[in-house]
Amino acid sequence: MDNTTEELNERFASTPGTELPVDVLGELQSILRLHSITPEELFFKWESYCLTMGSENTKLDFDTARALKKDVQEGLERGSRGKVHGRNADRKVATGPSKRNNQTNDDVLGMLDGLVPATPQPAPSNGVKGSTFKRKAAYETPAASKSSKGAMSRSPKRLDTPLGPGNTNGHGSQSIPFADRLNAGQIIETLNPDLSVPEPPTAPFAKPRVKVTARTDLDKFSYRPMAMHLSEASEVLDDRIDEFMALLQAHHGLDDAAFGNPASQSTSEVIAVGRIASDSMKGRLNAASLVLETSRRMGAGLRVPLKVGGLPGFGFFPGQIVALRGVNASGEYFSVKEILSLPLLPVAVSRPVEIDLHNERLREGLNEDETQARALSTIFCSGPYTTDDDLAFEALHALCARAVSTCADALILNGPFLDVEHPLLASGDFDLPMGDHTDPETATLQSVFNTLVAAPLRDLAQSVPSITIILIPSIRDAISRHVSWPQDRLSRRDLGLPKQARLVSNPFTFALNEVTIGASAQDVLSALRLEEVISGKLTEPNILARLASYLIDQRHFFPLFPPPDQENLQKASSGNGLPVGAGLDTSYLRLGEWLNVRPDVLITPSVITPFAKVVDGVVVINPGSLSKQKGAGTYAQLTVHPADLTTEQKGTEEYIAHEIFKRGRVDIIKI
């Protein structure tokens, strides 16, 4: 068997180690000879063909191999005709106007257009029309609306995607105009409704009422992405297991002899600390595929199957650090008898004198008839900030108007701001607002951000000079040069942000006065819901609270490892292609850990149902997306009343817990 045949079997066989049927192999070899291409190039053409015809229904057999052969030939002929037509058009240009050739010659198949994001297209020249200009393929990504006639004649180009919350069908239903949205301003959920929301002041405050203190070392996030070494990654994963074992030993007062290697055959009961994993790289985790991955120090890095049938109930996910009590009598599997609880981080605390200073700051600008400090008002929201069929950013404008009307003290914006999954941004085919004087030849993504996103924030800062604005990026942000998570802050240059805006990392832990807040733009909740395996009686039956408890229990903003396959993720937009995914940089996952205390408030934006819940003393908020695919979304408003210290507390130096879950009200509101 020659090398070409081996490579064809390796790439095209349905299961590894098998061989293709003789007739199918002959057709593929014929294509290689006729067009002088490599098996790798042929495999790429086959993938493109499957995308066009529908990958779920396209199986490689003799008939589809013949159809692929015909399709490759037709693609070459179309490319040749396009080149001839282009040369003829060039000859006629001196004699008079002629129809411009709009077909691309880069795709010999004529079917990748709009399907494969990495396929570049030439940018046609474009001028200014009226007072607006059109960005045509300025970012060298394919225009989804410019499809090949040949490809359209064979099958629909657009792939069906799961329906999002704003869709009525899978083929681009009409969006509801933002001005005609229903129930704008409606509160759909409230945490601590007994607490009041103060009336807005008659005029904005003269100076900021919040002091922002970073609890994260931002300089550590400026690492070089995609420069990972396997040894570094393995050490990070290994050290995390050993650190949890030390915490567990101190928490439960266990001796060293209580711990053991679960992969070693023994009739003695031991406690094993390790990472939950699956015995297969494909498919979802289930009770039959559970394995425990040990550290090199305790188990030589071995994986041992788990038998959990004796447990009354459990909830596991890949990457979870667990402590299991059991025995491996046969040497083939570890039979689990008990799941030991992991210690939680302590709650956030402050000295009475520090709380008094913050309360005094909240008394700034009080009216004459007001005697108590006014509650702190913070708005949390997450991108996308516009619907899939336009770049008007009406939801962002409405949010800024809400911040002005309520004189919000802080506005926390989670990315994405310019979403790489947005169909118009991905195509590079869109209009900027009338009156914008950006030169289309020199326009950049930064100038687009300046016009579409920074402009309403500048208006907000001008109307409410005392507001504090914090921008947390997402790995889906087109303006971010940091493509992995944990993610560095955005570069401020050319963004046109007001001085009240602060650019921070993703994730980011900070304090607004005494309130400690942890926030990450990464959608970890939907990933956990997708990968979680549960059985029996659960300690937390509510799925939303249970997903949030995993983060608190694991002391990490993204404890899931490995992250879900991109093909299984729900897209936040209606464009073609796969979702961006988690983009984890394993060597720097420690930047996502919680270091000293549990945050008072945890912000976890997700595509799942927006909510606000108290979990293990932490106020967990999912504000939802401000804008959905075809309509308006939601945001969250946190109202924190000043801490009421007793005379006895004021006279001591003892630390006092913040207890935001008692004095903080959260409203999930439709924009």
XYZ file of C-alpha atoms in Angstrom:
671
model
C 0.000 0.000 0.000
C 1.567 3.315 -1.111
C 1.658 6.497 0.992
C -1.212 8.145 -0.937
C -3.549 5.220 -0.273
C -2.627 5.172 3.403
C -3.289 8.899 3.747
C -6.638 8.607 1.974
C -7.681 5.786 4.310
C -6.514 7.779 7.312
C -8.433 10.933 6.356
C -11.587 9.520 4.770
C -12.267 6.196 6.551
C -15.318 6.326 8.810
C -13.464 4.756 11.743
C -9.710 4.765 12.474
C -7.841 1.665 11.359
C -10.318 0.702 8.639
C -9.936 0.973 4.879
C -12.105 2.591 2.242
C -14.058 0.413 -0.212
C -12.128 -0.263 -3.398
C -14.548 1.629 -5.668
C -14.547 4.713 -3.401
C -10.766 4.639 -3.122
C -10.472 4.429 -6.903
C -12.635 7.533 -7.393
C -10.620 9.540 -4.872
C -7.352 8.500 -6.510
C -8.789 9.525 -9.870
C -9.523 13.034 -8.543
C -5.958 13.313 -7.261
C -4.525 12.370 -10.661
C -6.860 14.566 -12.733
C -6.330 17.749 -10.722
C -2.803 17.175 -9.351
C -3.773 17.794 -5.734
C -2.711 16.195 -2.466
C -4.961 14.017 -0.247
C -5.032 16.867 2.257
C -6.358 19.313 -0.338
C -8.939 16.752 -1.428
C -10.053 16.320 2.165
C -10.578 20.097 2.480
C -12.690 20.032 -0.691
C -14.721 17.152 0.733
C -15.366 19.091 3.948
C -16.505 22.097 1.899
C -18.778 19.854 -0.133
C -20.284 18.432 3.067
C -20.916 21.938 4.410
C -22.840 22.846 1.272
C -24.817 19.628 0.972
C -25.434 19.209 4.699
C -22.815 17.374 6.722
C -25.286 15.258 8.680
C -26.749 13.669 5.551
C -23.599 13.397 3.453
C -21.789 10.060 3.755
C -18.817 9.019 1.671
C -19.773 6.205 -0.693
C -19.362 5.535 -4.395
C -22.185 7.894 -5.427
C -21.026 10.809 -3.279
C -17.425 10.261 -4.422
C -18.609 10.597 -8.023
C -20.622 13.674 -7.091
C -17.560 15.186 -5.398
C -15.516 14.521 -8.517
C -18.108 16.288 -10.666
C -18.325 19.193 -8.234
C -14.556 19.733 -8.235
C -14.571 19.790 -12.038
C -17.484 22.262 -12.162
C -15.720 24.495 -9.669
C -12.606 24.634 -11.824
C -14.693 25.465 -14.887
C -16.474 28.275 -13.063
C -13.157 29.665 -11.915
C -11.820 29.590 -15.478
C -14.911 31.338 -16.844
C -14.614 34.006 -14.144
C -10.996 34.717 -15.087
C -11.851 34.993 -18.785
C -14.775 37.263 -18.010
C -12.554 39.437 -15.820
C -9.968 39.811 -18.602
C -12.679 40.706 -21.105
C -14.086 43.321 -18.753
C -10.626 44.867 -18.407
C -10.330 45.148 -22.201
C -13.704 46.922 -22.496
C -13.171 49.425 -19.721
C -11.662 52.032 -22.082
C -14.563 51.980 -24.528
C -17.367 52.509 -22.034
C -18.877 51.282 -18.803
C -19.299 47.571 -18.353
C -20.735 45.269 -15.715
C -18.231 44.660 -12.924
C -17.215 41.084 -12.243
C -18.403 40.232 -8.740
C -17.359 36.596 -8.656
C -14.438 35.554 -6.581
C -11.675 33.478 -8.091
C -10.116 32.396 -4.843
C -12.546 29.521 -4.312
C -12.203 26.908 -7.010
C -15.202 25.026 -5.646
C -17.460 28.070 -5.705
C -19.136 26.967 -2.504
C -16.977 28.179 0.375
C -18.375 31.699 0.066
C -20.064 32.620 3.323
C -19.372 29.238 4.919
C -15.707 29.151 5.883
C -14.686 32.262 7.854
C -11.012 31.857 6.964
C -11.655 32.181 3.230
C -10.642 35.700 2.168
C -12.391 37.696 -0.548
C -11.097 40.667 -2.479
C -12.517 43.944 -1.286
C -14.260 45.794 -4.136
C -13.666 49.491 -4.363
C -16.255 51.570 -2.662
C -16.865 55.240 -2.273
C -19.004 57.480 -0.168
C -22.717 57.361 -0.836
C -24.471 60.446 0.439
C -23.313 61.026 3.962
C -22.554 57.367 4.688
C -20.001 54.947 3.363
C -20.058 51.201 3.068
C -17.398 48.928 4.499
C -17.013 46.155 1.897
C -14.976 43.185 3.110
C -12.664 45.568 4.906
C -11.602 42.832 7.291
C -11.082 40.229 4.581
C -13.891 37.945 5.667
C -16.517 36.539 3.334
C -19.759 38.373 2.682
C -22.566 35.997 3.543
C -24.974 37.680 1.139
C -22.735 37.316 -1.916
C -23.152 33.630 -2.717
C -22.044 31.748 -5.777
C -24.820 31.060 -8.267
C -23.463 27.602 -8.850
C -23.572 26.721 -5.200
C -27.053 28.182 -4.763
C -28.375 26.131 -7.671
C -27.377 22.884 -5.970
C -28.492 23.442 -2.371
C -29.214 26.216 0.124
C -25.998 27.862 1.251
C -27.099 28.760 4.744
C -26.684 26.131 7.444
C -29.502 25.658 9.937
C -28.569 26.686 13.462
C -30.422 26.113 16.739
C -33.107 28.659 17.354
C -32.115 31.431 19.702
C -34.449 33.162 22.105
C -35.380 35.792 19.544
C -35.872 33.561 16.503
C -39.092 32.116 15.168
C -37.429 29.963 12.538
C -34.011 28.883 11.441
C -33.878 30.955 8.267
C -33.629 34.538 9.400
C -36.957 35.690 10.792
C -37.673 39.395 10.844
C -36.497 41.283 13.911
C -38.921 43.257 16.012
C -37.990 46.954 15.692
C -36.360 48.091 18.912
C -38.812 50.978 19.303
C -41.707 48.459 19.087
C -40.310 46.038 21.668
C -42.758 44.756 24.250
C -42.597 45.276 28.020
C -39.598 47.594 27.980
C -38.427 48.251 31.528
C -40.333 45.289 32.955
C -38.716 43.648 35.997
C -38.720 39.898 35.378
C -36.974 38.823 38.605
C -36.049 40.472 41.886
C -33.771 39.367 44.678
C -34.638 40.870 48.091
C -37.780 42.715 46.919
C -38.351 43.988 50.466
C -35.435 46.398 50.000
C -36.336 49.706 48.370
C -34.908 51.393 45.293
C -34.280 55.098 46.031
C -35.726 57.776 43.798
C -33.205 59.353 41.402
C -31.653 62.599 42.625
C -32.825 65.865 41.137
C -29.364 66.460 39.662
C -26.276 64.297 39.056
C -23.785 64.062 41.888
C -20.895 66.499 41.792
C -18.223 63.826 42.215
C -17.996 60.011 42.167
C -19.556 58.215 45.133
C -17.609 55.000 44.550
C -13.993 54.115 45.029
C -12.771 51.380 42.660
C -10.055 49.098 44.029
C -8.558 46.379 41.845
C -8.161 42.950 43.457
C -6.515 41.565 40.324
C -2.954 42.125 39.120
C -3.669 43.421 35.613
C -0.030 43.262 34.523
C -0.041 39.463 34.722
C -2.627 39.303 31.921
C -0.281 40.821 29.342
C 1.210 37.423 28.523
C 1.803 36.284 24.974
C -1.113 34.069 23.907
C -0.652 30.815 21.992
C 2.898 30.380 23.333
C 1.982 27.477 25.574
C 4.474 24.764 26.515
C 3.097 21.334 27.347
C 5.285 21.071 30.437
C 3.910 24.343 31.816
C 0.327 23.333 31.119
C 0.721 19.957 32.825
C 2.316 21.572 35.871
C -0.580 24.016 36.224
C -3.116 21.181 36.112
C -1.018 19.018 38.429
C -0.397 21.713 41.039
C -4.099 22.469 41.310
C -4.807 18.900 42.483
C -2.024 19.002 45.082
C -3.166 22.404 46.381
C -6.712 21.180 46.906
C -5.421 18.092 48.702
C -3.517 20.313 51.149
C -6.637 22.447 51.711
C -8.764 19.381 52.250
C -6.287 17.862 54.711
C -6.212 21.036 56.809
C -9.987 21.492 56.661
C -10.886 17.941 57.762
C -7.820 17.396 59.993
C -6.661 14.302 58.105
C -3.340 12.497 58.401
C -1.087 11.869 55.423
C -1.825 8.157 55.746
C -5.509 8.779 54.937
C -4.653 9.655 51.329
C -3.687 7.096 48.736
C -3.336 6.243 45.075
C -6.753 5.210 43.711
C -5.124 3.412 40.787
C -3.259 0.973 43.073
C -4.941 -2.276 44.035
C -5.664 -2.386 47.764
C -8.350 -3.563 50.146
C -7.776 -0.548 52.375
C -10.060 2.447 52.172
C -8.293 5.625 51.031
C -9.134 9.221 50.153
C -8.290 10.100 46.570
C -8.029 13.685 45.353
C -8.034 14.217 41.626
C -9.683 15.714 38.555
C -12.868 14.377 36.970
C -12.347 13.373 33.338
C -13.886 11.169 30.670
C -12.465 7.923 29.328
C -13.197 9.125 25.780
C -12.293 12.282 23.883
C -15.658 12.251 22.116
C -19.172 12.342 23.461
C -20.583 13.749 26.668
C -19.477 12.715 30.108
C -21.723 10.109 31.729
C -21.680 7.854 34.790
C -20.127 4.977 32.808
C -17.271 7.068 31.391
C -16.162 8.725 34.662
C -12.460 8.510 35.446
C -10.358 10.196 38.131
C -7.121 11.816 36.986
C -4.465 11.844 39.714
C -1.478 14.108 40.216
C 2.028 12.917 39.532
C 2.902 13.083 43.219
C 0.018 10.937 44.498
C -0.850 8.706 41.560
C 1.834 9.129 38.889
C -0.744 11.014 36.787
C -2.744 7.821 36.150
C -6.445 7.715 35.394
C -8.684 5.187 37.094
C -12.339 4.400 36.250
C -14.883 5.334 38.914
C -17.820 3.269 40.111
C -20.352 5.628 41.680
C -23.402 3.371 41.930
C -23.196 3.313 45.718
C -23.597 7.072 46.083
C -27.036 8.527 46.920
C -26.436 11.281 44.384
C -23.691 13.255 42.647
C -22.969 16.058 40.226
C -19.707 16.011 38.255
C -18.197 17.862 35.307
C -14.853 17.550 33.459
C -12.075 19.394 35.264
C -13.747 19.322 38.667
C -11.370 18.716 41.583
C -12.958 16.194 43.940
C -12.053 14.245 47.083
C -13.447 10.701 47.078
C -13.358 8.073 49.787
C -13.369 4.518 48.473
C -11.425 1.374 47.669
C -9.817 -0.275 44.631
C -9.988 -3.955 45.569
C -9.757 -5.360 42.029
C -7.172 -2.974 40.634
C -9.527 -2.191 37.739
C -11.687 0.584 39.173
C -12.110 2.788 42.237
C -15.401 2.173 44.044
C -16.579 5.463 45.579
C -18.341 5.361 48.944
C -18.341 9.062 49.868
C -17.698 12.491 48.351
C -15.879 14.751 50.804
C -16.815 18.428 50.843
C -14.176 20.941 49.827
C -13.500 23.980 52.037
C -14.904 27.307 50.856
C -12.968 30.538 50.765
C -13.724 32.972 53.610
C -16.222 35.773 53.056
C -15.133 39.314 52.231
C -14.695 41.547 55.298
C -13.692 45.113 56.162
C -12.823 47.089 59.269
C -15.555 49.335 60.751
C -13.512 52.464 60.031
C -13.312 51.513 56.337
C -17.069 50.922 56.123
C -17.671 54.303 57.779
C -15.550 56.001 55.130
C -17.572 54.365 52.367
C -20.852 55.327 54.023
C -19.637 58.899 54.292
C -18.883 58.887 50.586
C -22.476 57.802 49.894
C -23.732 60.859 51.796
C -22.266 63.197 49.184
C -24.864 65.360 47.465
C -27.762 64.604 49.814
C -30.774 66.870 49.739
C -31.679 68.880 52.824
C -34.571 66.567 53.683
C -32.414 63.418 53.436
C -30.747 62.144 56.594
C -29.463 58.708 55.589
C -26.900 57.872 52.957
C -28.336 57.080 49.552
C -27.958 53.472 48.355
C -25.270 52.588 45.826
C -26.675 51.913 42.332
C -24.778 49.727 39.852
C -25.868 48.446 36.432
C -24.470 45.202 35.006
C -24.903 44.128 31.410
C -23.310 41.902 28.809
C -22.953 41.892 25.032
C -23.934 41.576 22.301
C -25.268 45.126 22.302
C -27.092 45.074 18.958
C -29.214 42.634 16.972
C -27.877 40.493 14.157
C -29.463 42.483 11.332
C -28.055 45.934 12.131
C -25.317 47.834 13.930
C -27.514 50.564 15.383
C -26.634 49.598 18.992
C -30.075 50.792 20.071
C -29.957 48.626 23.198
C -26.730 50.322 24.314
C -28.237 53.756 23.732
C -31.305 52.763 25.778
C -29.092 51.445 28.583
C -27.115 54.684 28.705
C -30.380 56.609 28.842
C -31.422 54.430 31.774
C -28.127 55.144 33.541
C -28.707 58.871 33.032
C -32.301 58.792 34.333
C -31.310 56.864 37.467
C -27.967 58.648 38.002
C -26.246 55.276 38.321
C -23.009 55.262 40.283
C -21.344 52.556 38.185
C -21.919 50.831 34.847
C -20.196 47.463 34.337
C -20.093 46.423 30.680
C -19.099 42.884 29.708
C -18.082 42.166 26.119
C -18.375 41.387 23.331
C -18.716 44.943 22.081
C -17.883 44.393 18.408
C -18.753 40.708 18.170
C -16.737 38.625 15.692
C -19.799 36.368 15.371
C -22.040 39.254 14.257
C -22.990 38.571 10.605
C -22.395 42.140 9.432
C -19.072 42.528 11.224
C -17.958 39.120 9.948
C -18.778 40.151 6.379
C -17.329 43.661 6.666
C -20.382 44.884 4.738
C -22.144 47.600 6.731
C -22.899 51.323 6.938
C -21.691 53.714 9.587
C -24.135 56.341 10.871
C -24.882 59.451 8.873
C -22.641 62.332 9.783
C -19.627 60.152 10.517
C -16.631 61.505 8.622
C -14.346 58.481 8.909
C -12.380 57.903 5.725
C -13.426 54.470 4.328
C -9.881 53.880 3.114
C -8.345 54.272 6.563
C -11.190 53.107 8.817
C -10.248 50.457 11.385
C -12.126 48.406 13.935
C -11.035 50.944 16.544
C -12.694 53.752 14.599
C -15.840 51.633 14.241
C -15.838 51.111 18.034
C -15.312 54.845 18.509
C -18.381 55.603 16.393
C -20.770 52.844 17.471
C -19.861 52.054 21.098
C -17.818 54.895 22.561
C -20.141 57.652 21.325
C -23.097 56.778 23.620
C -20.665 56.242 26.508
C -19.242 59.727 25.949
C -22.754 61.161 26.028
C -23.434 59.259 29.247
C -20.247 60.542 30.892
C -21.127 64.078 29.889
C -24.627 63.799 31.386
C -23.492 61.991 34.564
C -19.889 63.074 35.251
C -19.817 61.145 38.543
C -20.407 57.737 36.938
C -17.742 55.024 36.833
C -17.691 52.852 33.686
C -15.821 49.530 33.595
C -15.344 47.582 30.354
C -14.522 43.865 30.554
C -13.514 42.350 27.194
C -14.583 39.054 25.661
C -12.590 36.695 23.461
C -15.302 37.361 20.859
C -14.306 41.045 20.705
C -13.013 41.978 17.275
C -10.947 44.838 18.718
C -9.087 42.606 21.181
C -5.604 41.452 20.219
C -5.636 38.915 23.048
C -7.419 35.886 21.618
C -7.312 33.533 24.617
C -8.779 33.361 28.124
C -7.651 34.631 30.644
C -7.690 37.777 28.550
C -5.774 41.035 28.754
C -7.567 44.376 28.797
C -8.349 46.251 25.593
C -5.944 48.843 24.286
C -7.331 52.330 24.941
C -5.711 53.872 21.894
C -8.118 55.245 19.262
C -11.209 53.936 21.086
C -12.417 57.407 22.047
C -13.599 56.410 25.524
C -14.329 59.051 28.189
C -12.037 59.482 31.166
C -14.645 57.835 33.424
C -14.164 54.535 31.547
C -11.705 51.945 32.848
C -10.449 49.010 30.786
C -9.822 45.845 32.785
C -8.995 42.185 32.214
C -11.258 39.162 31.735
C -11.787 37.932 34.439
C -11.517 40.806 36.897
C -12.031 41.073 40.658
C -12.489 44.526 42.141
C -14.227 46.448 44.906
C -16.806 49.219 44.572
C -16.395 50.832 47.963
C -16.486 47.795 50.276
C -18.427 45.533 47.851
C -16.117 42.878 46.354
C -17.196 41.923 42.817
C -15.894 39.139 40.604
C -16.782 39.259 36.910
C -15.906 37.300 33.788
C -17.294 37.701 30.276
C -16.758 33.990 29.623
C -20.024 32.027 29.408
C -19.161 29.279 31.881
C -22.711 28.489 32.992
C -23.921 27.205 29.615
C -20.694 25.194 29.250
C -21.230 23.590 32.663
C -24.844 22.825 31.856
C -23.725 21.109 28.668
C -21.026 18.964 30.302
C -22.544 18.254 33.718
C -23.507 14.697 34.666
C -25.905 14.264 37.604
C -27.632 11.351 39.281
C -29.722 10.605 42.338
C -30.538 13.015 45.142
C -28.658 16.293 44.717
C -27.639 18.681 47.464
C -28.796 21.575 45.229
C -31.724 20.582 42.980
C -32.044 24.020 41.352
C -29.902 23.895 38.227
C -29.042 27.614 38.158
C -27.895 27.633 41.781
C -26.051 24.347 41.287
C -24.090 25.635 38.291
C -23.093 28.739 40.254
C -22.094 26.628 43.252
C -19.535 24.800 41.111
C -17.640 28.078 40.614
C -17.689 28.853 44.330
C -16.716 25.313 45.292
C -13.826 25.195 42.783
C -12.639 28.781 43.493
C -12.342 29.526 39.796
C -14.097 31.582 37.106
C -13.818 28.710 34.588
C -13.179 25.354 36.344
C -14.271 23.293 33.337
C -11.447 21.410 31.585
C -11.347 20.596 28.770
C -13.979 23.070 27.539
C -16.902 21.832 25.415
C -16.450 21.168 21.730
C -17.328 24.208 19.621
C -19.830 22.145 17.646
C -21.889 21.584 20.801
C -22.057 25.221 21.885
C -25.041 27.470 21.307
C -24.269 30.401 19.036
C -25.000 33.883 20.328
C -25.605 35.105 16.760
C -27.360 33.774 13.676
C -24.281 33.859 11.439
C -22.746 30.804 9.835
C -19.755 28.951 11.194
C -18.911 27.554 14.599
C -18.984 29.542 17.858
C -15.674 30.959 19.042
C -15.576 28.670 22.067
C -13.693 29.057 25.332
C -10.189 29.672 23.928
C -8.456 28.586 27.134
C -4.722 29.109 27.551
C -3.971 26.278 29.965
C -0.614 27.648 31.099
C -2.281 30.761 32.525
C -5.465 29.275 34.013
C -4.223 30.312 37.451
C -5.186 33.873 36.503
C -8.805 32.714 36.695
C -8.537 31.520 40.296
C -10.090 33.221 43.311
C -7.212 34.040 45.609
C -8.235 35.133 49.089
C -11.983 35.549 49.590
C -15.319 34.750 48.037
C -16.667 37.781 46.179
C -19.754 39.475 47.570
C -21.177 39.619 44.040
C -20.371 37.237 41.176
C -21.223 38.324 37.617
C -21.491 35.387 35.192
C -23.078 36.470 31.878
C -24.616 33.579 29.981
C -27.096 32.730 27.222
C -29.129 30.703 29.716
C -32.009 32.232 31.655
C -31.046 35.497 33.421
C -31.234 35.189 37.206
C -30.078 36.531 40.559
C -29.565 34.098 43.430
C -27.727 33.817 46.733
C -25.404 30.802 46.694
C -23.121 30.107 49.669
C -23.341 33.750 50.749
C -22.499 35.071 47.250
C -24.964 37.116 45.184
C -24.699 35.434 41.781
C -26.044 37.469 38.841
C -26.523 36.473 35.227
C -27.693 39.719 33.591
C -28.294 37.987 30.249
C -27.450 39.585 26.912
C -28.469 43.204 26.417
C -29.440 42.377 22.846
C -30.523 39.033 21.430
C -30.339 37.819 17.857
C -33.693 39.246 16.845
C -34.766 41.459 19.708
C -34.061 43.225 22.970
C -32.497 41.517 25.966
C -32.011 42.165 29.675
C -29.667 43.762 32.188
C -29.264 43.735 35.977
C -29.406 46.572 38.470
C -27.835 46.174 41.914
C -28.898 48.487 44.733
C -26.712 48.197 47.847
C -27.901 49.969 50.975
C -25.273 51.343 53.377
C -24.081 49.072 56.149
C -25.772 49.887 59.445
C -23.077 49.496 62.079
C -23.941 49.298 65.750
C -22.197 51.401 68.378
C -20.411 48.318 69.626
C -19.119 47.469 66.145
C -17.882 51.012 65.553
C -15.792 50.852 68.674
C -13.861 47.716 67.707
C -11.160 46.860 65.207
C -12.625 43.472 64.382
C -13.398 42.688 60.765
C -17.066 42.770 59.759
C -18.585 40.662 56.962
C -20.176 42.719 54.206
C -23.326 40.559 53.896
C -24.378 42.055 50.592
C -26.916 39.219 50.226
C -28.868 40.899 53.077
C -28.608 44.572 52.098
C -28.428 44.316 48.328
C -31.392 44.231 45.943
C -31.016 42.873 42.409
C -33.512 43.502 39.595
C -33.345 41.700 36.242
C -34.917 44.179 33.824
C -35.904 44.077 30.155
C -34.136 46.806 28.233
